[in-house]
Amino acid sequence: MRRRHELCDLLDERRPGYSLPQPFYNDPDIYALDIEGVFNACWLMIGFSVELPKPGNYLAMTIGRTPVVVIRDRAGAIRGFFNSCRHRGAQICQDGTGRAAKLVCPYHQWTYGLDGRLLHAGAMPENFDANDHPLRPIHVEVVAGAIYICLAQTPPDFAPFRRALEPMLAPHGFENAKLAHQYVLVEKANWKLVMENGRECYHCAANHPELGISFPIGISANMSIEDDTRMRGYCQRMAAHGLEVGPTDGSWWQIARFPLNEGMISMSPDGAPLVKKPMLDLDGGDTGSLRFSIEPHNFCHALGDYAFMFSVLPVGPEETHVVAKWLVHEDAVEGVDYDVPSLINTWDMTNRQDRDLAENNQRGVNGLGYLPGPYSPKAEGLVLRFIDWYCERMRAHIGAPSARIAEVA
Amino acid sequence: MRRRHELCDLLDERRPGYSLPQPFYNDPDIYALDIEGVFNACWLMIGFSVELPKPGNYLAMTIGRTPVVVIRDRAGAIRGFFNSCRHRGAQICQDGTGRAAKLVCPYHQWTYGLDGRLLHAGAMPENFDANDHPLRPIHVEVVAGAIYICLAQTPPDFAPFRRALEPMLAPHGFENAKLAHQYVLVEKANWKLVMENGRECYHCAANHPELGISFPIGISANMSIEDDTRMRGYCQRMAAHGLEVGPTDGSWWQIARFPLNEGMISMSPDGAPLVKKPMLDLDGGDTGSLRFSIEPHNFCHALGDYAFMFSVLPVGPEETHVVAKWLVHEDAVEGVDYDVPSLINTWDMTNRQDRDLAENNQRGVNGLGYLPGPYSPKAEGLVLRFIDWYCERMRAHIGAPSARIAEVA
Amino acid sequence: MRRRHELCDLLDERRPGYSLPQPFYNDPDIYALDIEGVFNACWLMIGFSVELPKPGNYLAMTIGRTPVVVIRDRAGAIRGFFNSCRHRGAQICQDGTGRAAKLVCPYHQWTYGLDGRLLHAGAMPENFDANDHPLRPIHVEVVAGAIYICLAQTPPDFAPFRRALEPMLAPHGFENAKLAHQYVLVEKANWKLVMENGRECYHCAANHPELGISFPIGISANMSIEDDTRMRGYCQRMAAHGLEVGPTDGSWWQIARFPLNEGMISMSPDGAPLVKKPMLDLDGGDTGSLRFSIEPHNFCHALGDYAFMFSVLPVGPEETHVVAKWLVHEDAVEGVDYDVPSLINTWDMTNRQDRDLAENNQRGVNGLGYLPGPYSPKAEGLVLRFIDWYCERMRAHIGAPSARIAEVA
């Protein structure tokens, strides 16, 4: 393990406004510290409450190297646990979704309730106390149908984010939705390069022709479009529907509603809605997009007709999984009200284009010729915000003093 | 390389009766120390003398990263060598079996006798002394047809194991047997997880329906079955044939004969013998199984009709090869007296089920949620014995003082 | 990173005349130091000027983990750059060949001239100075059509090599040639094992039947054949044509012309020329081969009818790429004057045989049984020269005192 003072030196070496020194993008020891200091410490967005419709439905996944399971208990609440048996540590639920009355370890059948209590362990001696061996809980928060988890014992304060997101997201009816599609895209790039890519649209004009049809690629860091007249009109129209526009943010989250390009109603090949049964049935679906995002790893877009989730999970210093999910109204019928290829087209094309860019970025950054370069304050404000946040997070993790951070444009 | 004092701290951290702290199961530096302190230091079981029927027959394999070759010399003795040329280190015999009058390095044709002496080296100067460049020997012991090797300069004392095993194994006629089948199974799990799996049958009822037909899955750590009356009868019957039952053991080995389930004569799909020509022709083959095993990596079962070897070879912190071999009487004719699919069915199914369990165990152990858990004294006594042995071995390797070990049930 | 004093101890441990201690062949930390101290510091041979016929033609490749691009500028000169954008470090030109009027980064379209100057960067603030962000240059030298690059800020003195090579290579007309074929061969072996293999023909008799037809496998370290009468005749004949024979060398390079086996005119399946239109049109092509090589990674053979380049690029402690290229006269027509399968046959067979030998060497060297062995002064003089050079290079890199090196035979 690279010594913490070395990481501290590297953080000090970073020039404000510039990308990170090379080791942050490929060093195995820094990667290990990223897992510790970021993914084991921060809130992460992993999916939607409608993925767990009934008690016993679960969603299992691996964060870094840590298997976790999120499950709806008998009372209907969503709970989370480390997905490792308290006996010999075997993974209890396979990654993916399923339903179980009790959680039974496949190895020696240690059996846990949906609340995590150990109910049965065979062949153990009399002095064995099942109460000492419950599944270890993780923190779970559900906001208007979006599920957030945190593996830390003491998570960052979630309340301000909830207060801001809940009223803005609630009208989108995530609790009356269904998962229409999901996939995992493997990217041979450090998770921070994947995130930097997802935090700016400076690269969109040349690389994302499909996304650029509907997405205002010149949008500012606070999600304001360049045409002030249109922006004002949009705000008035949203206000008339009681929809907050924002923007609002905290150190690790950002929420804003913004209009799409003129005449565009959805992020779709031609700007027209892709789902006949809308999630937010106002103005014919012309409500722009509610973008909500958290550091270190996620953004979502809630449109009138569908919602899209993009969450990054690191799997190695130079490998990252992108988990992509699409929600539609629960009553929308596949093949009648929507079809999956059209529904996912815009973001799927964009994801694959971004994968190629991130992998190419990784190859260049790995070279002796790489020097940290300047971010554009105008076009890369959210990248800078992400990288500054990351540096502060790592300083806090290793107990180093905070740097003064330049104001984000 | 992780410092030895860190390993010492980790060994001290282990709670008696509990599984190991996480790094023992996935840390690359501890893996490197395992190779040094265990696989380069202990006796290993690698096969059978009948695999080398004539002078010049050899068996080459890789232990960790070390190629070795075991060969029958002109006098009929079995010898072993490091399989690296003394010139530029090339591997001399490819892994697998073969026969050679002399050992000729494929690179520059340095040529060695079956006794390891360098017989020819072209283009070397006059002052080059071939006697300074023999193949480097490794230790080999053959006990009643079973081959053990040790890569250490000074191996652990083999004599007590030989004294115990030889009379018990000799009646099984391994020297008049033949190899009926063998394979290598790749498991994505640390070698210790593979071994822990192989040292208990707590997991058998739910996971090994085929093995459970014949194998007494509730057997104790000293290979005694629960039904005292049957056990006494078995012992008397074996005594009448002059077959020792045991159990007997040393710090790194264990030998015991035990009865199969009532009415079962072999480990087979229906308990009936699988080979018409038996290896041990007594009581219609109803002699139970002679189980002999050594730490760190092996167990064998010698039944009336066949014998099975299971040896673990580590190839990485989270990857292990299981070498499985089946012996039958040399006169048994394939397709007439036995067929391979039936012969291997029970252990092959068991091996593959165990691979899935070990890989699942690895995934769960890798997580932040893993905590060492308590072994069942009743059902996991041999796991505890293995782990305690391992900890003592590593303490000895790094020169740390011994821990007091709880008595094994 | 392994401490430098540990490397120093390992260098001191090496016995003169013997192969290297094991860690030099498989340790990841020494591999990292090899990249720093050798591949980022020395001249490397990467191809031919005819691969870049016009301004804007480029050749991009990765040295270790460093993408570089070599390009012909508007004035016709060949220049080289680190192939990483000064903005966010993305790789600008994909590895391979291409042609571009300007170098445009695919990520955010930062645009550079063929001289490396930054011409355009969108969305940057007013105080951004493009002059501060040119592509970072690397050193390039072209000698009679052969391209050499160096990634170091201060490269080793190239002049003596140029002075020696230019007059000897110029008659071969590399500037009027064309690339007939190229490939990359992946070898699972440390780059030094690949190089050691390529620096001796002790292994040729048993392993390279095809090469042995034309190549004088008993050739000495200074490229003199055993038959003095033939050698004298060859020298006289070459002198009559004004062709220098040499040999001549420096600490990191060696050049010599030598005759092929009696009656053989080219390195070909039957010794006959493979290309109807010769590169060096003298004596019916019977001019032997001009061999020129540099440490750490290359040799070339310029025959009458074709030229062959062999350059090693390390990609990991136990993985190496061999880049092989074949040149023929630019007027030779494929399918008429030559065909590729015949043209490449001799060296392609040789390369693949050598790959198997190097990979086998790696397996043997990885073992506990490996001990450094003695090189044959008679048959492995150039291996010894390479290894001695390597040790001195690494001593210089880490600032350790030089060892006294035994004279090379």
Tab-separated table of C-alpha atoms in Angstrom, chain C residues 43-355:
chain	number	residue	atom	x	y	z
C	43	TRP	CA	17.510	5.116	-28.745
C	44	LEU	CA	14.952	2.758	-30.242
C	45	MET	CA	14.492	1.660	-33.840
C	46	ILE	CA	10.868	1.873	-34.884
C	47	GLY	CA	10.646	1.723	-38.672
C	48	PHE	CA	11.526	3.301	-41.971
C	49	SER	CA	11.197	6.737	-43.521
C	50	VAL	CA	9.356	5.231	-46.490
C	51	GLU	CA	6.485	4.470	-44.130
C	52	LEU	CA	5.940	8.259	-44.054
C	53	PRO	CA	5.997	9.163	-47.747
C	54	LYS	CA	4.361	12.614	-47.569
C	55	PRO	CA	3.825	15.509	-45.155
C	56	GLY	CA	1.148	14.513	-42.674
C	57	ASN	CA	1.845	10.784	-42.889
C	58	TYR	CA	2.337	9.434	-39.391
C	59	LEU	CA	3.249	6.276	-37.547
C	60	ALA	CA	1.861	5.938	-34.016
C	61	MET	CA	2.897	3.286	-31.522
C	62	THR	CA	3.160	2.633	-27.793
C	63	ILE	CA	6.570	2.322	-26.116
C	64	GLY	CA	5.958	0.595	-22.784
C	65	ARG	CA	2.827	2.498	-21.803
C	66	THR	CA	3.740	5.684	-23.668
C	67	PRO	CA	1.929	6.492	-26.921
C	68	VAL	CA	4.162	8.349	-29.382
C	69	VAL	CA	3.670	9.549	-32.920
C	70	VAL	CA	6.272	10.089	-35.614
C	71	ILE	CA	5.164	12.315	-38.471
C	72	ARG	CA	6.524	13.960	-41.610
C	73	ASP	CA	6.107	17.726	-41.331
C	74	ARG	CA	5.324	20.244	-44.095
C	75	ALA	CA	9.037	20.754	-44.777
C	76	GLY	CA	9.501	17.009	-45.263
C	77	ALA	CA	11.353	16.420	-41.994
C	78	ILE	CA	10.387	13.585	-39.709
C	79	ARG	CA	9.479	14.677	-36.200
C	80	GLY	CA	8.190	12.872	-33.170
C	81	PHE	CA	5.841	13.751	-30.318
C	82	PHE	CA	4.352	12.236	-27.236
C	83	ASN	CA	0.914	11.255	-28.491
C	84	SER	CA	-1.031	12.678	-25.511
C	85	CYS	CA	-3.144	15.814	-25.751
C	86	ARG	CA	-2.062	18.725	-23.561
C	87	HIS	CA	-5.680	19.222	-22.467
C	88	ARG	CA	-6.832	16.035	-20.736
C	89	GLY	CA	-4.191	13.668	-21.990
C	90	ALA	CA	-6.239	11.706	-24.548
C	91	GLN	CA	-4.334	9.777	-27.198
C	92	ILE	CA	-4.445	11.864	-30.362
C	93	CYS	CA	-3.546	9.464	-33.183
C	94	GLN	CA	-4.607	5.845	-32.914
C	95	ASP	CA	-1.703	3.367	-33.017
C	96	GLY	CA	-0.891	2.463	-36.605
C	97	THR	CA	-0.396	4.639	-39.646
C	98	GLY	CA	-2.443	7.453	-41.112
C	99	ARG	CA	-2.294	10.865	-42.691
C	100	ALA	CA	-3.545	14.177	-41.332
C	101	ALA	CA	-3.211	17.814	-42.305
C	102	LYS	CA	-3.320	18.702	-38.620
C	103	LEU	CA	-3.308	16.593	-35.478
C	104	VAL	CA	-6.781	16.862	-33.959
C	105	CYS	CA	-7.476	15.278	-30.578
C	106	PRO	CA	-10.652	13.205	-30.904
C	107	TYR	CA	-11.831	14.191	-27.431
C	108	HIS	CA	-12.274	17.991	-27.523
C	109	GLN	CA	-10.701	18.818	-30.890
C	110	TRP	CA	-7.622	20.557	-29.616
C	111	THR	CA	-5.732	20.976	-32.875
C	112	TYR	CA	-1.972	20.888	-33.387
C	113	GLY	CA	0.200	21.646	-36.417
C	114	LEU	CA	2.574	19.054	-37.849
C	115	ASP	CA	5.268	20.928	-35.923
C	116	GLY	CA	3.426	20.297	-32.669
C	117	ARG	CA	2.190	23.857	-32.083
C	118	LEU	CA	-1.289	24.161	-30.575
C	119	LEU	CA	-3.366	25.935	-33.210
C	120	HIS	CA	-6.827	25.730	-31.690
C	121	ALA	CA	-8.419	24.961	-28.313
C	122	GLY	CA	-12.116	25.763	-27.931
C	123	ALA	CA	-13.812	27.243	-24.855
C	124	MET	CA	-10.572	28.273	-23.155
C	125	PRO	CA	-10.392	31.581	-21.275
C	126	GLU	CA	-8.660	34.682	-22.568
C	127	ASN	CA	-5.584	34.212	-20.428
C	128	PHE	CA	-4.977	30.775	-21.907
C	129	ASP	CA	-1.789	30.812	-23.968
C	130	ALA	CA	-1.670	28.202	-26.716
C	131	ASN	CA	2.102	28.583	-26.840
C	132	ASP	CA	2.305	26.993	-23.423
C	133	HIS	CA	0.612	23.835	-24.679
C	134	PRO	CA	2.407	22.421	-27.721
C	135	LEU	CA	2.749	18.698	-28.212
C	136	ARG	CA	5.812	17.564	-26.291
C	137	PRO	CA	8.541	16.555	-28.737
C	138	ILE	CA	10.609	13.398	-28.685
C	139	HIS	CA	13.986	12.994	-30.372
C	140	VAL	CA	14.049	11.495	-33.859
C	141	GLU	CA	17.000	10.579	-36.060
C	142	VAL	CA	16.779	9.153	-39.542
C	143	VAL	CA	19.814	7.327	-40.924
C	144	ALA	CA	19.705	6.247	-44.548
C	145	GLY	CA	15.998	5.556	-44.219
C	146	ALA	CA	15.975	3.914	-40.776
C	147	ILE	CA	14.090	5.798	-38.026
C	148	TYR	CA	15.370	5.977	-34.457
C	149	ILE	CA	13.586	7.702	-31.585
C	150	CYS	CA	14.470	8.532	-27.999
C	151	LEU	CA	12.007	9.562	-25.278
C	152	ALA	CA	14.671	10.988	-22.966
C	153	GLN	CA	15.121	14.705	-22.562
C	154	THR	CA	18.859	14.276	-23.116
C	155	PRO	CA	19.476	11.295	-25.360
C	156	PRO	CA	22.708	9.352	-25.654
C	157	ASP	CA	25.073	10.738	-28.306
C	158	PHE	CA	23.760	9.547	-31.643
C	159	ALA	CA	26.532	10.958	-33.869
C	160	PRO	CA	29.031	8.075	-33.730
C	161	PHE	CA	26.344	5.577	-34.660
C	162	ARG	CA	25.164	7.752	-37.540
C	163	ARG	CA	28.729	8.203	-38.792
C	164	ALA	CA	29.237	4.451	-38.820
C	165	LEU	CA	25.865	3.342	-40.142
C	166	GLU	CA	25.150	5.915	-42.832
C	167	PRO	CA	27.851	4.944	-45.333
C	168	MET	CA	27.291	1.239	-44.805
C	169	LEU	CA	23.510	1.344	-45.077
C	170	ALA	CA	23.106	4.017	-47.775
C	171	PRO	CA	23.828	1.664	-50.720
C	172	HIS	CA	20.832	-0.455	-49.673
C	173	GLY	CA	18.397	2.195	-50.847
C	174	PHE	CA	15.978	2.159	-47.917
C	175	GLU	CA	14.708	5.505	-49.152
C	176	ASN	CA	13.590	3.918	-52.405
C	177	ALA	CA	11.975	0.955	-50.716
C	178	LYS	CA	8.498	0.097	-49.528
C	179	LEU	CA	7.106	-1.804	-46.585
C	180	ALA	CA	6.106	-5.224	-47.918
C	181	HIS	CA	4.833	-6.714	-44.669
C	182	GLN	CA	4.774	-6.200	-40.910
C	183	TYR	CA	3.297	-7.825	-37.839
C	184	VAL	CA	3.456	-7.886	-34.090
C	185	LEU	CA	4.141	-11.171	-32.334
C	186	VAL	CA	3.045	-11.445	-28.695
C	187	GLU	CA	5.496	-13.362	-26.522
C	188	LYS	CA	4.804	-14.341	-22.911
C	189	ALA	CA	8.346	-13.689	-21.802
C	190	ASN	CA	10.392	-10.867	-20.306
C	191	TRP	CA	11.912	-8.628	-22.984
C	192	LYS	CA	15.440	-9.549	-21.888
C	193	LEU	CA	14.783	-13.243	-22.503
C	194	VAL	CA	13.494	-12.339	-25.963
C	195	MET	CA	16.636	-10.297	-26.587
C	196	GLU	CA	19.008	-12.939	-25.230
C	197	ASN	CA	17.422	-15.365	-27.646
C	198	GLY	CA	17.954	-12.959	-30.520
C	199	ARG	CA	21.615	-12.365	-29.658
C	200	GLU	CA	22.928	-15.909	-30.166
C	201	CYS	CA	22.729	-18.753	-32.623
C	202	TYR	CA	23.851	-21.465	-30.180
C	203	HIS	CA	20.221	-22.603	-30.280
C	204	CYS	CA	19.893	-22.432	-34.073
C	205	ALA	CA	21.085	-25.860	-35.146
C	206	ALA	CA	18.399	-27.684	-33.186
C	207	ASN	CA	15.639	-25.106	-33.438
C	208	HIS	CA	15.852	-23.173	-36.705
C	209	PRO	CA	16.140	-25.564	-39.647
C	210	GLU	CA	14.773	-22.930	-42.043
C	211	LEU	CA	17.106	-20.142	-40.945
C	212	GLY	CA	20.081	-22.504	-40.886
C	213	ILE	CA	19.839	-23.037	-44.637
C	214	SER	CA	21.264	-19.596	-45.371
C	215	PHE	CA	22.434	-18.190	-42.040
C	216	PRO	CA	25.980	-19.097	-40.910
C	217	ILE	CA	24.918	-20.353	-37.498
C	218	GLY	CA	28.473	-20.704	-36.247
C	219	ILE	CA	29.163	-17.002	-36.837
C	220	SER	CA	31.291	-15.232	-34.225
C	221	ALA	CA	30.270	-12.327	-32.022
C	222	ASN	CA	31.902	-9.924	-34.463
C	223	MET	CA	30.113	-11.524	-37.423
C	224	SER	CA	33.059	-13.416	-38.839
C	225	ILE	CA	32.393	-16.833	-40.348
C	226	GLU	CA	34.596	-19.789	-39.568
C	227	ASP	CA	35.942	-20.362	-43.095
C	228	ASP	CA	38.781	-17.814	-43.279
C	229	THR	CA	39.302	-18.293	-47.000
C	230	ARG	CA	35.676	-17.573	-47.782
C	231	MET	CA	35.670	-14.646	-45.367
C	232	ARG	CA	38.714	-13.098	-47.061
C	233	GLY	CA	37.150	-13.601	-50.479
C	234	TYR	CA	33.935	-11.989	-49.327
C	235	CYS	CA	35.778	-8.978	-47.941
C	236	GLN	CA	37.695	-8.499	-51.152
C	237	ARG	CA	34.560	-8.772	-53.248
C	238	MET	CA	32.708	-6.242	-51.078
C	239	ALA	CA	35.674	-3.885	-51.133
C	240	ALA	CA	35.649	-4.045	-54.931
C	241	HIS	CA	32.062	-2.744	-54.794
C	242	GLY	CA	32.968	-0.092	-52.285
C	243	LEU	CA	30.892	-1.801	-49.598
C	244	GLU	CA	32.347	-1.600	-46.110
C	245	VAL	CA	32.288	-4.869	-44.193
C	246	GLY	CA	33.212	-3.688	-40.730
C	247	PRO	CA	32.703	-4.831	-38.048
C	248	THR	CA	32.306	-1.613	-36.121
C	249	ASP	CA	30.566	-0.972	-32.871
C	250	GLY	CA	29.926	1.309	-29.922
C	251	SER	CA	28.710	0.555	-26.450
C	252	TRP	CA	25.078	0.239	-27.611
C	253	TRP	CA	25.361	-0.579	-31.307
C	254	GLN	CA	27.047	-2.970	-33.688
C	255	ILE	CA	27.298	-3.035	-37.486
C	256	ALA	CA	28.837	-5.699	-39.715
C	257	ARG	CA	28.442	-7.181	-43.141
C	258	PHE	CA	28.862	-10.943	-43.449
C	259	PRO	CA	28.514	-13.677	-46.051
C	260	LEU	CA	25.692	-16.190	-45.986
C	261	ASN	CA	26.287	-19.917	-46.265
C	262	GLU	CA	28.143	-21.081	-49.360
C	263	GLY	CA	25.966	-20.654	-52.433
C	264	MET	CA	23.189	-18.805	-50.588
C	265	ILE	CA	22.197	-15.381	-51.855
C	266	SER	CA	19.273	-14.530	-49.589
C	267	MET	CA	17.732	-15.658	-46.311
C	268	SER	CA	15.122	-17.744	-48.041
C	269	PRO	CA	13.874	-21.339	-48.104
C	270	ASP	CA	16.461	-22.318	-50.745
C	271	GLY	CA	18.933	-19.466	-50.552
C	272	ALA	CA	17.718	-17.943	-53.825
C	273	PRO	CA	16.532	-14.326	-53.959
C	274	LEU	CA	12.865	-13.766	-53.160
C	275	VAL	CA	12.377	-10.448	-54.959
C	276	LYS	CA	13.022	-9.980	-58.658
C	277	LYS	CA	13.758	-6.258	-58.313
C	278	PRO	CA	16.749	-6.076	-55.934
C	279	MET	CA	17.449	-3.352	-53.351
C	280	LEU	CA	21.219	-3.644	-53.816
C	281	ASP	CA	21.886	-4.672	-57.392
C	282	LEU	CA	25.390	-6.107	-57.204
C	283	ASP	CA	26.757	-9.594	-57.934
C	284	GLY	CA	23.239	-10.915	-58.585
C	285	GLY	CA	22.323	-10.021	-55.008
C	286	ASP	CA	25.192	-12.041	-53.546
C	287	THR	CA	26.285	-9.425	-51.028
C	288	GLY	CA	25.543	-11.322	-47.829
C	289	SER	CA	23.768	-9.386	-45.109
C	290	LEU	CA	24.425	-6.062	-43.460
C	291	ARG	CA	23.443	-6.618	-39.842
C	292	PHE	CA	22.972	-3.505	-37.719
C	293	SER	CA	21.666	-3.660	-34.214
C	294	ILE	CA	21.199	-1.499	-31.159
C	295	GLU	CA	20.775	-2.234	-27.525
C	296	PRO	CA	18.311	-2.621	-25.980
C	297	HIS	CA	15.918	-3.984	-28.514
C	298	ASN	CA	16.688	-4.339	-32.208
C	299	PHE	CA	18.489	-5.951	-35.087
C	300	CYS	CA	18.093	-5.582	-38.839
C	301	HIS	CA	19.387	-7.541	-41.794
C	302	ALA	CA	19.782	-5.790	-45.146
C	303	LEU	CA	20.124	-8.398	-47.875
C	304	GLY	CA	20.421	-7.879	-51.585
C	305	ASP	CA	16.741	-8.436	-52.184
C	306	TYR	CA	15.009	-7.476	-48.926
C	307	ALA	CA	15.564	-6.080	-45.469
C	308	PHE	CA	14.192	-7.352	-42.173
C	309	MET	CA	13.669	-5.423	-38.928
C	310	PHE	CA	13.171	-7.039	-35.525
C	311	SER	CA	12.336	-4.692	-32.630
C	312	VAL	CA	11.252	-5.675	-29.160
C	313	LEU	CA	8.719	-3.637	-27.179
C	314	PRO	CA	8.038	-4.665	-23.580
C	315	VAL	CA	4.423	-4.701	-22.409
C	316	GLY	CA	4.754	-6.343	-18.995
C	317	PRO	CA	7.216	-8.224	-16.768
C	318	GLU	CA	6.438	-11.408	-18.691
C	319	GLU	CA	5.037	-10.106	-21.960
C	320	THR	CA	6.792	-8.633	-24.946
C	321	HIS	CA	5.793	-7.562	-28.424
C	322	VAL	CA	8.106	-8.285	-31.334
C	323	VAL	CA	7.567	-5.847	-34.185
C	324	ALA	CA	8.738	-7.409	-37.450
C	325	LYS	CA	8.932	-5.484	-40.744
C	326	TRP	CA	10.052	-6.451	-44.239
C	327	LEU	CA	11.230	-3.932	-46.861
C	328	VAL	CA	11.560	-4.483	-50.600
C	329	HIS	CA	12.381	-2.187	-53.505
C	330	GLU	CA	9.611	0.316	-54.117
C	331	ASP	CA	9.227	-0.852	-57.731
C	332	ALA	CA	8.826	-4.523	-56.839
C	333	VAL	CA	5.254	-5.552	-57.577
C	334	GLU	CA	3.546	-7.930	-55.180
C	335	GLY	CA	2.376	-11.066	-56.945
C	336	VAL	CA	4.763	-10.376	-59.832
C	337	ASP	CA	8.194	-9.648	-58.406
C	338	TYR	CA	7.637	-11.259	-55.012
C	339	ASP	CA	4.950	-12.813	-52.877
C	340	VAL	CA	4.562	-12.146	-49.176
C	341	PRO	CA	4.314	-15.734	-47.867
C	342	SER	CA	7.651	-16.644	-49.462
C	343	LEU	CA	9.240	-13.317	-48.551
C	344	ILE	CA	8.538	-13.665	-44.850
C	345	ASN	CA	8.847	-17.436	-44.537
C	346	THR	CA	12.371	-17.742	-43.136
C	347	TRP	CA	12.116	-15.020	-40.487
C	348	ASP	CA	8.489	-15.754	-39.667
C	349	MET	CA	9.295	-19.406	-38.914
C	350	THR	CA	12.324	-18.256	-36.932
C	351	ASN	CA	10.313	-15.705	-34.962
C	352	ARG	CA	7.702	-18.253	-33.976
C	353	GLN	CA	10.289	-20.861	-33.005
C	354	ASP	CA	12.042	-18.212	-30.922
C	355	ARG	CA	8.787	-17.211	-29.260
